[in-house]
Coordinates of N, CA and C and ligand atoms in Angstrom, one line a residue:
M22 N -19.2 50.0 -19.2 CA -18.6 48.7 -19.5 C -17.9 48.1 -18.3
K23 N -18.2 46.8 -18.0 CA -17.5 46.2 -16.9 C -16.1 45.6 -17.3
F24 N -15.2 45.5 -16.4 CA -13.9 44.9 -16.6 C -13.8 43.6 -15.9
F25 N -13.7 42.5 -16.6 CA -13.4 41.2 -16.0 C -11.9 40.9 -16.3
I26 N -11.3 40.1 -15.5 CA -9.9 39.7 -15.8 C -9.9 38.2 -16.2
D27 N -9.2 37.9 -17.3 CA -9.2 36.6 -17.9 C -8.0 35.8 -17.4
T28 N -8.1 35.2 -16.3 CA -6.9 34.5 -15.7 C -7.4 33.6 -14.6
A29 N -6.5 32.6 -14.2 CA -6.7 31.8 -13.0 C -5.6 32.1 -12.0
S30 N -4.8 33.2 -12.3 CA -3.7 33.5 -11.4 C -4.3 34.4 -10.2
I31 N -4.1 33.8 -9.0 CA -4.5 34.5 -7.8 C -3.8 35.9 -7.7
D32 N -2.5 35.9 -8.0 CA -1.7 37.2 -7.9 C -2.3 38.2 -8.8
S33 N -2.6 37.8 -10.1 CA -3.2 38.8 -11.0 C -4.5 39.3 -10.6
I34 N -5.4 38.4 -10.1 CA -6.7 38.7 -9.6 C -6.6 39.7 -8.4
K35 N -5.7 39.4 -7.5 CA -5.5 40.3 -6.3 C -5.0 41.7 -6.8
E36 N -4.1 41.7 -7.8 CA -3.5 43.0 -8.3 C -4.7 43.8 -8.9
A37 N -5.5 43.2 -9.8 CA -6.6 43.9 -10.4 C -7.6 44.4 -9.4
K38 N -7.8 43.6 -8.4 CA -8.8 44.1 -7.3 C -8.2 45.3 -6.6
D39 N -6.9 45.2 -6.3 CA -6.3 46.2 -5.6 C -6.2 47.5 -6.4
F40 N -6.2 47.4 -7.7 CA -6.2 48.6 -8.6 C -7.6 49.3 -8.6
G41 N -8.6 48.5 -8.2 CA -9.9 49.1 -8.0 C -10.8 49.0 -9.2
I42 N -10.5 48.2 -10.2 CA -11.3 48.2 -11.4 C -11.9 46.8 -11.7
L43 N -11.9 45.9 -10.7 CA -12.2 44.5 -11.0 C -13.7 44.3 -10.8
D44 N -14.4 43.9 -11.9 CA -15.8 43.5 -11.8 C -16.1 42.1 -11.9
G45 N -15.1 41.2 -12.2 CA -15.4 39.8 -12.3 C -14.2 39.1 -12.9
V46 N -14.3 37.8 -13.0 CA -13.2 36.9 -13.5 C -13.7 35.9 -14.5
T47 N -13.0 35.6 -15.6 CA -13.3 34.5 -16.4 C -12.0 33.6 -16.4
T48 N -12.3 32.3 -16.5 CA -11.2 31.3 -16.6 C -11.6 30.4 -17.8
N49 N -10.6 29.5 -18.1 CA -10.9 28.4 -19.0 C -10.0 27.3 -18.7
P50 N -10.2 26.1 -19.2 CA -9.3 25.0 -18.9 C -7.8 25.3 -19.2
S51 N -7.5 26.0 -20.2 CA -6.1 26.3 -20.6 C -5.5 27.2 -19.5
L52 N -6.3 28.2 -19.0 CA -5.8 29.1 -18.0 C -5.6 28.4 -16.6
M53 N -6.5 27.4 -16.3 CA -6.3 26.6 -15.1 C -5.0 25.8 -15.2
A54 N -4.9 25.1 -16.4 CA -3.7 24.3 -16.6 C -2.4 25.1 -16.5
K55 N -2.5 26.4 -17.0 CA -1.3 27.3 -16.9 C -0.9 27.5 -15.5
E56 N -1.8 27.6 -14.6 CA -1.5 27.8 -13.2 C -1.2 26.5 -12.4
G57 N -1.2 25.4 -13.2 CA -0.9 24.1 -12.6 C -2.0 23.5 -11.7
I58 N -3.2 23.9 -12.0 CA -4.3 23.4 -11.2 C -4.9 22.2 -11.9
T59 N -4.8 21.1 -11.3 CA -5.3 19.8 -12.0 C -6.1 19.0 -11.0
G60 N -7.0 18.2 -11.5 CA -7.8 17.3 -10.6 C -9.1 18.1 -10.2
D61 N -10.2 17.4 -10.2 CA -11.5 18.0 -9.9 C -11.5 18.8 -8.6
E62 N -11.0 18.1 -7.6 CA -11.1 18.8 -6.2 C -10.3 20.0 -6.1
N63 N -9.1 20.0 -6.7 CA -8.2 21.1 -6.7 C -8.8 22.3 -7.5
V64 N -9.4 21.9 -8.7 CA -10.0 22.9 -9.5 C -11.2 23.6 -8.7
K65 N -12.0 22.8 -8.0 CA -13.1 23.4 -7.3 C -12.5 24.3 -6.1
A66 N -11.5 23.8 -5.5 CA -10.9 24.6 -4.4 C -10.3 25.9 -4.9
H67 N -9.8 25.9 -6.1 CA -9.2 27.1 -6.7 C -10.3 28.1 -7.0
Y68 N -11.4 27.6 -7.6 CA -12.6 28.5 -7.8 C -13.1 29.1 -6.5
A69 N -13.1 28.3 -5.5 CA -13.6 28.8 -4.2 C -12.7 29.9 -3.7
K70 N -11.4 29.7 -3.9 CA -10.4 30.8 -3.5 C -10.6 32.1 -4.3
I71 N -10.9 31.9 -5.6 CA -11.1 33.1 -6.5 C -12.4 33.8 -6.0
C72 N -13.4 33.0 -5.8 CA -14.7 33.6 -5.4 C -14.6 34.3 -4.1
D73 N -13.7 33.9 -3.2 CA -13.5 34.6 -1.9 C -13.0 36.0 -2.1
I74 N -12.1 36.1 -3.2 CA -11.4 37.4 -3.4 C -12.3 38.3 -4.2
V75 N -13.1 37.8 -5.1 CA -13.8 38.6 -6.1 C -15.3 38.8 -5.7
D76 N -15.8 40.0 -5.7 CA -17.2 40.2 -5.4 C -18.1 39.9 -6.6
G77 N -17.6 40.2 -7.8 CA -18.4 40.0 -9.0 C -18.4 38.5 -9.5
D78 N -18.9 38.3 -10.7 CA -19.1 37.0 -11.2 C -17.8 36.3 -11.6
V79 N -17.7 35.0 -11.4 CA -16.5 34.2 -11.8 C -17.0 33.1 -12.7
S80 N -16.5 33.1 -13.9 CA -16.9 32.0 -14.9 C -16.1 30.8 -14.7
A81 N -16.7 29.7 -14.5 CA -16.0 28.4 -14.3 C -16.5 27.5 -15.5
E82 N -15.5 27.0 -16.2 CA -15.9 26.3 -17.5 C -16.0 24.8 -17.3
V83 N -17.0 24.2 -17.9 CA -17.2 22.7 -17.9 C -16.2 22.1 -18.9
I84 N -15.9 20.8 -18.7 CA -15.1 20.1 -19.6 C -15.9 19.1 -20.4
S85 N -17.1 18.7 -19.9 CA -17.9 17.8 -20.6 C -18.5 18.4 -21.9
T86 N -18.8 17.5 -22.8 CA -19.4 18.0 -24.1 C -20.7 17.3 -24.4
D87 N -21.2 16.5 -23.5 CA -22.5 15.9 -23.6 C -23.5 16.5 -22.6
F88 N -24.8 16.5 -22.9 CA -25.7 17.2 -22.1 C -25.7 16.8 -20.6
E89 N -25.8 15.5 -20.4 CA -25.8 15.0 -19.0 C -24.5 15.4 -18.2
G90 N -23.4 15.3 -18.9 CA -22.1 15.6 -18.3 C -22.0 17.1 -18.0
I91 N -22.5 17.9 -18.9 CA -22.4 19.4 -18.7 C -23.3 19.8 -17.5
I92 N -24.5 19.2 -17.4 CA -25.5 19.5 -16.3 C -24.8 19.1 -15.0
K93 N -24.3 17.9 -14.9 CA -23.7 17.4 -13.7 C -22.6 18.3 -13.2
E94 N -21.7 18.6 -14.2 CA -20.5 19.4 -13.8 C -21.0 20.8 -13.4
G95 N -21.9 21.4 -14.2 CA -22.4 22.7 -14.0 C -23.0 22.9 -12.6
K96 N -23.8 21.9 -12.3 CA -24.5 21.9 -10.9 C -23.5 21.9 -9.8
A97 N -22.4 21.1 -10.0 CA -21.4 21.0 -8.9 C -20.6 22.4 -8.9
L98 N -20.3 22.9 -10.0 CA -19.6 24.2 -10.0 C -20.4 25.3 -9.4
A99 N -21.7 25.3 -9.7 CA -22.6 26.4 -9.2 C -22.8 26.4 -7.7
Q100 N -22.5 25.2 -7.1 CA -22.6 25.1 -5.7 C -21.4 25.6 -4.9
I101 N -20.3 25.9 -5.7 CA -19.1 26.4 -5.0 C -19.4 27.7 -4.3
A102 N -20.0 28.6 -5.0 CA -20.3 30.0 -4.5 C -21.4 30.7 -5.3
P103 N -22.1 31.6 -4.7 CA -23.2 32.3 -5.4 C -22.8 33.1 -6.6
N104 N -21.5 33.5 -6.7 CA -21.0 34.3 -7.8 C -20.4 33.4 -9.0
I105 N -20.6 32.1 -8.9 CA -20.1 31.3 -10.0 C -21.1 31.3 -11.1
V106 N -20.5 31.5 -12.3 CA -21.3 31.4 -13.6 C -20.8 30.2 -14.4
V107 N -21.6 29.3 -14.8 CA -21.1 28.1 -15.5 C -20.9 28.5 -17.0
K108 N -19.6 28.2 -17.4 CA -19.2 28.5 -18.7 C -19.4 27.3 -19.6
V109 N -20.2 27.4 -20.7 CA -20.6 26.3 -21.5 C -20.2 26.5 -22.9
P110 N -19.6 25.6 -23.6 CA -19.2 25.8 -25.0 C -20.4 25.9 -26.0
M111 N -20.3 26.6 -27.1 CA -21.3 26.8 -28.1 C -21.3 25.6 -29.0
I112 N -21.9 24.5 -28.4 CA -22.2 23.3 -29.2 C -23.6 22.9 -29.0
K113 N -24.1 21.9 -29.7 CA -25.6 21.6 -29.6 C -25.9 21.2 -28.2
D114 N -25.2 20.3 -27.5 CA -25.5 19.9 -26.2 C -25.3 21.1 -25.2
G115 N -24.4 22.0 -25.6 CA -24.1 23.1 -24.7 C -25.3 24.1 -24.7
V116 N -25.9 24.3 -25.9 CA -27.1 25.2 -26.0 C -28.2 24.6 -25.2
K117 N -28.4 23.3 -25.4 CA -29.5 22.6 -24.6 C -29.2 22.7 -23.1
A118 N -28.0 22.6 -22.7 CA -27.7 22.7 -21.3 C -27.9 24.1 -20.8
I119 N -27.6 25.1 -21.6 CA -27.8 26.5 -21.2 C -29.3 26.7 -20.9
R120 N -30.1 26.2 -21.8 CA -31.6 26.3 -21.6 C -32.0 25.7 -20.3
W121 N -31.4 24.5 -20.0 CA -31.7 23.8 -18.7 C -31.2 24.6 -17.5
F122 N -30.0 25.1 -17.6 CA -29.5 25.9 -16.5 C -30.4 27.2 -16.3
T123 N -30.7 27.8 -17.4 CA -31.6 29.0 -17.3 C -32.9 28.7 -16.6
D124 N -33.5 27.6 -17.0 CA -34.8 27.2 -16.4 C -34.7 26.8 -14.9
N125 N -33.4 26.4 -14.5 CA -33.2 26.0 -13.2 C -32.4 27.0 -12.3
G126 N -32.4 28.2 -12.8 CA -31.8 29.3 -12.0 C -30.3 29.3 -11.9
I127 N -29.6 28.7 -12.8 CA -28.2 28.7 -12.8 C -27.7 29.6 -14.0
R128 N -26.8 30.6 -13.6 CA -26.4 31.5 -14.6 C -25.3 30.9 -15.5
T129 N -25.2 31.4 -16.8 CA -24.3 30.8 -17.7 C -23.5 31.8 -18.5
N130 N -22.3 31.4 -19.0 CA -21.5 32.2 -20.0 C -21.3 31.2 -21.2
C131 N -21.9 31.6 -22.3 CA -21.7 30.8 -23.5 C -20.4 31.2 -24.2
T132 N -19.5 30.2 -24.3 CA -18.1 30.5 -24.7 C -17.8 29.9 -26.1
L133 N -16.7 30.3 -26.7 CA -16.3 29.9 -28.0 C -17.3 30.3 -29.1
V134 N -17.7 31.6 -29.0 CA -18.6 32.2 -30.0 C -17.9 33.0 -31.0
F135 N -18.2 32.6 -32.3 CA -17.5 33.2 -33.4 C -18.4 33.8 -34.5
S136 N -19.7 33.8 -34.3 CA -20.6 34.3 -35.3 C -21.9 34.9 -34.6
A137 N -22.5 35.8 -35.4 CA -23.8 36.4 -34.8 C -24.9 35.3 -34.7
G138 N -24.8 34.3 -35.6 CA -25.8 33.2 -35.6 C -25.7 32.5 -34.3
Q139 N -24.5 32.2 -33.9 CA -24.3 31.5 -32.6 C -24.7 32.4 -31.4
A140 N -24.5 33.7 -31.6 CA -24.9 34.6 -30.5 C -26.5 34.6 -30.3
I141 N -27.2 34.5 -31.5 CA -28.7 34.5 -31.4 C -29.1 33.2 -30.7
L142 N -28.5 32.1 -31.0 CA -28.8 30.8 -30.4 C -28.6 30.9 -28.9
A143 N -27.5 31.4 -28.4 CA -27.2 31.5 -27.0 C -28.2 32.4 -26.3
A144 N -28.6 33.5 -26.9 CA -29.5 34.4 -26.3 C -30.9 33.7 -26.2
K145 N -31.3 33.0 -27.3 CA -32.6 32.3 -27.2 C -32.6 31.2 -26.1
A146 N -31.4 30.6 -25.8 CA -31.4 29.6 -24.7 C -31.3 30.3 -23.4
G147 N -31.1 31.6 -23.3 CA -31.2 32.4 -22.1 C -29.8 32.6 -21.4
A148 N -28.7 32.5 -22.2 CA -27.4 32.7 -21.6 C -27.3 34.0 -20.9
T149 N -26.7 34.0 -19.7 CA -26.5 35.3 -19.0 C -25.4 36.1 -19.7
Y150 N -24.3 35.5 -20.1 CA -23.2 36.2 -20.8 C -22.9 35.4 -22.1
L151 N -22.4 36.2 -23.1 CA -22.0 35.6 -24.4 C -20.5 36.0 -24.6
S152 N -19.7 35.0 -24.9 CA -18.2 35.3 -25.0 C -17.8 35.2 -26.5
P153 N -17.9 36.2 -27.3 CA -17.2 36.2 -28.6 C -15.7 36.4 -28.5
F154 N -14.9 35.7 -29.2 CA -13.5 35.7 -29.1 C -12.8 36.6 -30.1
I155 N -12.6 37.9 -29.7 CA -12.1 38.8 -30.7 C -10.7 38.5 -31.3
G156 N -9.8 38.2 -30.4 CA -8.4 37.9 -30.8 C -8.3 36.7 -31.7
R157 N -9.0 35.7 -31.4 CA -8.9 34.5 -32.3 C -9.6 34.7 -33.6
V158 N -10.6 35.6 -33.7 CA -11.1 36.0 -35.0 C -10.1 36.7 -35.8
D159 N -9.4 37.7 -35.1 CA -8.4 38.5 -35.8 C -7.3 37.6 -36.3
D160 N -6.9 36.5 -35.5 CA -5.9 35.6 -35.9 C -6.2 34.9 -37.3
T161 N -7.5 34.9 -37.6 CA -7.8 34.2 -38.9 C -8.0 35.2 -40.0
N162 N -7.5 36.4 -39.8 CA -7.5 37.5 -40.8 C -9.0 38.0 -41.0
W163 N -9.9 37.8 -40.0 CA -11.2 38.5 -40.0 C -11.2 39.5 -39.0
D164 N -12.3 40.2 -38.8 CA -12.3 41.4 -37.9 C -13.2 41.1 -36.6
G165 N -12.5 40.8 -35.5 CA -13.1 40.4 -34.3 C -14.1 41.6 -33.8
I166 N -13.6 42.8 -33.9 CA -14.4 43.9 -33.4 C -15.7 44.1 -34.2
S167 N -15.7 43.8 -35.5 CA -16.9 43.9 -36.2 C -17.9 42.8 -35.8
L168 N -17.4 41.7 -35.3 CA -18.3 40.7 -34.8 C -19.0 41.2 -33.6
I169 N -18.3 41.9 -32.7 CA -18.9 42.5 -31.5 C -20.0 43.5 -31.9
A170 N -19.7 44.3 -32.9 CA -20.6 45.3 -33.3 C -21.9 44.7 -33.9
E171 N -21.7 43.6 -34.7 CA -22.9 42.9 -35.3 C -23.8 42.3 -34.2
I172 N -23.1 41.7 -33.3 CA -23.9 41.0 -32.2 C -24.6 42.1 -31.4
A173 N -23.9 43.2 -31.1 CA -24.6 44.3 -30.3 C -25.8 44.8 -31.0
E174 N -25.7 45.0 -32.4 CA -26.8 45.5 -33.2 C -28.0 44.5 -33.1
V175 N -27.7 43.2 -33.3 CA -28.8 42.2 -33.3 C -29.4 42.2 -31.9
Y176 N -28.6 42.2 -30.8 CA -29.2 42.1 -29.5 C -30.0 43.3 -29.2
A177 N -29.6 44.5 -29.7 CA -30.4 45.7 -29.4 C -31.7 45.7 -30.1
I178 N -31.7 45.3 -31.4 CA -32.9 45.2 -32.2 C -33.9 44.2 -31.6
Q179 N -33.3 43.1 -31.2 CA -34.2 42.0 -30.7 C -34.6 42.1 -29.2
G180 N -33.8 43.0 -28.5 CA -34.1 43.2 -27.0 C -33.7 42.0 -26.2
Y181 N -32.6 41.3 -26.6 CA -32.1 40.2 -25.8 C -31.4 40.7 -24.5
D182 N -31.6 39.9 -23.4 CA -31.0 40.3 -22.2 C -29.5 39.9 -22.0
T183 N -29.1 38.9 -22.8 CA -27.8 38.3 -22.7 C -26.7 39.4 -22.8
E184 N -25.7 39.4 -21.9 CA -24.7 40.5 -21.9 C -23.5 40.0 -22.8
I185 N -23.0 41.0 -23.6 CA -21.9 40.7 -24.5 C -20.6 40.9 -23.7
L186 N -19.9 39.8 -23.6 CA -18.6 39.7 -22.8 C -17.5 39.6 -23.8
A187 N -16.9 40.6 -24.3 CA -15.9 40.5 -25.3 C -14.7 39.8 -24.8
A188 N -14.3 38.7 -25.4 CA -13.2 37.8 -24.9 C -12.1 37.8 -25.9
S189 N -11.0 37.0 -25.4 CA -9.8 36.9 -26.3 C -9.3 38.3 -26.7
I190 N -9.2 39.1 -25.7 CA -8.7 40.5 -25.9 C -7.2 40.4 -25.8
R191 N -6.5 41.0 -26.8 CA -5.1 40.8 -26.9 C -4.3 42.1 -26.5
N192 N -5.0 43.3 -26.5 CA -4.3 44.5 -26.3 C -5.3 45.6 -25.8
S193 N -4.7 46.7 -25.4 CA -5.5 47.8 -24.8 C -6.5 48.4 -25.8
R194 N -6.0 48.4 -27.1 CA -6.9 49.0 -28.1 C -8.2 48.2 -28.3
H195 N -8.1 46.8 -28.1 CA -9.2 46.0 -28.2 C -10.3 46.4 -27.2
I196 N -9.8 46.9 -26.0 CA -10.7 47.3 -24.9 C -11.5 48.5 -25.4
V197 N -10.8 49.5 -25.9 CA -11.5 50.7 -26.4 C -12.5 50.4 -27.6
Q198 N -12.0 49.6 -28.5 CA -12.8 49.2 -29.6 C -14.1 48.4 -29.2
S199 N -13.9 47.6 -28.2 CA -15.1 46.8 -27.7 C -16.1 47.7 -27.0
A200 N -15.6 48.7 -26.3 CA -16.5 49.7 -25.7 C -17.3 50.5 -26.8
K201 N -16.6 50.8 -27.9 CA -17.3 51.5 -29.0 C -18.3 50.6 -29.7
A202 N -17.9 49.4 -29.8 CA -18.8 48.4 -30.6 C -20.0 47.9 -29.8
G203 N -20.1 48.3 -28.5 CA -21.3 47.9 -27.7 C -21.1 46.8 -26.8
A204 N -19.9 46.3 -26.5 CA -19.7 45.2 -25.5 C -20.2 45.7 -24.1
D205 N -20.8 44.8 -23.4 CA -21.2 45.1 -22.0 C -20.1 45.0 -21.0
I206 N -19.2 44.0 -21.4 CA -18.0 43.6 -20.5 C -16.9 43.3 -21.4
V207 N -15.6 43.6 -20.9 CA -14.5 43.0 -21.6 C -13.8 42.1 -20.6
T208 N -13.3 41.0 -21.1 CA -12.4 40.1 -20.2 C -11.1 40.1 -20.8
C209 N -10.1 40.4 -20.0 CA -8.7 40.6 -20.6 C -7.6 40.3 -19.6
P210 N -6.4 40.0 -20.2 CA -5.3 39.9 -19.3 C -5.0 41.2 -18.6
L211 N -4.5 41.2 -17.4 CA -4.2 42.4 -16.6 C -3.3 43.4 -17.4
S212 N -2.4 42.8 -18.3 CA -1.5 43.7 -19.0 C -2.3 44.6 -20.0
A213 N -3.4 44.1 -20.6 CA -4.2 45.0 -21.5 C -4.9 46.1 -20.7
I214 N -5.3 45.8 -19.5 CA -6.0 46.8 -18.6 C -4.9 47.8 -18.2
M215 N -3.8 47.4 -17.8 CA -2.7 48.3 -17.4 C -2.2 49.2 -18.5
G216 N -2.3 48.6 -19.7 CA -1.8 49.3 -20.9 C -2.7 50.6 -21.2
L217 N -3.9 50.6 -20.7 CA -4.8 51.7 -20.9 C -4.2 53.0 -20.2
L218 N -3.3 52.8 -19.2 CA -2.7 53.9 -18.5 C -1.8 54.7 -19.4
K219 N -1.2 54.0 -20.4 CA 0.0 54.5 -21.1 C -0.3 55.6 -22.1
H220 N 0.4 56.8 -21.9 CA 0.5 57.8 -23.0 C 1.7 58.6 -22.8
P221 N 2.6 58.7 -23.8 CA 3.8 59.4 -23.6 C 3.6 60.9 -23.1
L222 N 2.5 61.5 -23.6 CA 2.3 62.9 -23.2 C 2.0 63.0 -21.7
T223 N 1.4 62.0 -21.2 CA 1.1 61.9 -19.7 C 2.4 61.9 -19.0
D224 N 3.4 61.1 -19.4 CA 4.7 61.0 -18.7 C 5.5 62.3 -18.9
I225 N 5.5 62.9 -20.1 CA 6.2 64.1 -20.4 C 5.6 65.2 -19.5
G226 N 4.2 65.3 -19.5 CA 3.5 66.3 -18.8 C 3.8 66.3 -17.3
L227 N 3.7 65.1 -16.8 CA 4.0 64.9 -15.3 C 5.4 65.3 -14.9
A228 N 6.4 64.9 -15.8 CA 7.8 65.2 -15.5 C 7.9 66.7 -15.5
K229 N 7.3 67.5 -16.4 CA 7.4 68.9 -16.4 C 6.7 69.6 -15.2
F230 N 5.5 69.1 -14.9 CA 4.8 69.6 -13.7 C 5.7 69.5 -12.5
L231 N 6.3 68.3 -12.3 CA 7.1 68.0 -11.1 C 8.4 68.9 -11.1
A232 N 9.0 69.0 -12.3 CA 10.2 69.8 -12.4 C 9.9 71.3 -12.1
D233 N 8.8 71.8 -12.7 CA 8.4 73.2 -12.4 C 8.1 73.5 -11.0
H234 N 7.5 72.5 -10.3 CA 7.2 72.6 -8.9 C 8.5 72.7 -8.1
K235 N 9.4 71.8 -8.5 CA 10.7 71.7 -7.7 C 11.4 73.0 -7.9
K236 N 11.5 73.5 -9.1 CA 12.2 74.8 -9.4 C 11.6 75.9 -8.6
A237 N 10.3 76.0 -8.6 CA 9.6 77.1 -7.9 C 9.7 77.0 -6.4
N238 N 9.9 75.8 -5.9 CA 10.0 75.6 -4.4 C 11.4 75.4 -3.9
S239 N 12.4 75.6 -4.7 CA 13.8 75.3 -4.2 C 14.4 76.7 -3.8
Ligands
E4P317 C1 -12.7 33.7 -22.8 O1 -13.4 33.7 -21.8 C2 -11.5 33.0 -22.9 O2 -11.1 32.6 -21.6 C3 -10.3 33.8 -23.4 O3 -10.7 35.2 -23.4 C4 -9.6 33.3 -24.5 O4 -8.6 34.1 -24.9 P1 -7.3 33.6 -25.8 O5 -7.8 33.6 -27.2 O6 -6.3 34.7 -25.6 O7 -6.9 32.3 -25.3

């Protein structure tokens, strides 16, 4: 399972890369706004900066919701760097645009996915990646991880190539559960990735090893 980081923060992207586990980046308009990146040219320049740092794929999301607008924006985003993937919402014009991008050699990430039915549509349109939002499903008192499992089962039965990119990850446990449920990729905040390191017995064990070594060598 690949690890993407879900942020537009250059510092976080650099930290994840430095840690040695970074396979790609996803962003969305909220994350860009959080970093204070506004205006078309600044947004494109920011994506270029991210693509310079990251070897893997970088999802850049369109703002348009009509077919022509999505195509125009997506084409411009795809020109920024070869590792840009155009992120398109799961709406009627979005699915139509994904089909167009697929037919024209532009890779896509279908976002805002909340059902297996939507996942089938995105795969039929040829989406490269599919982003089901685990945390937001959990927020509605449903089970985000079972959505990943259902989509993984359908994709395996049907032999779809679209990769399942588990998104809206809120904690480290979601990462483990996504791996078990069949996600190809998780995209998460750096804190959820770093949380995987934590276990009290590791800390206790290391303290004892170091103490025993010190005693034996003093
Ligand atoms: C997906 O690609 C989105 O950027 C993201 O994972 C949404 O997460 P959130 O629900 O924490 O905003």
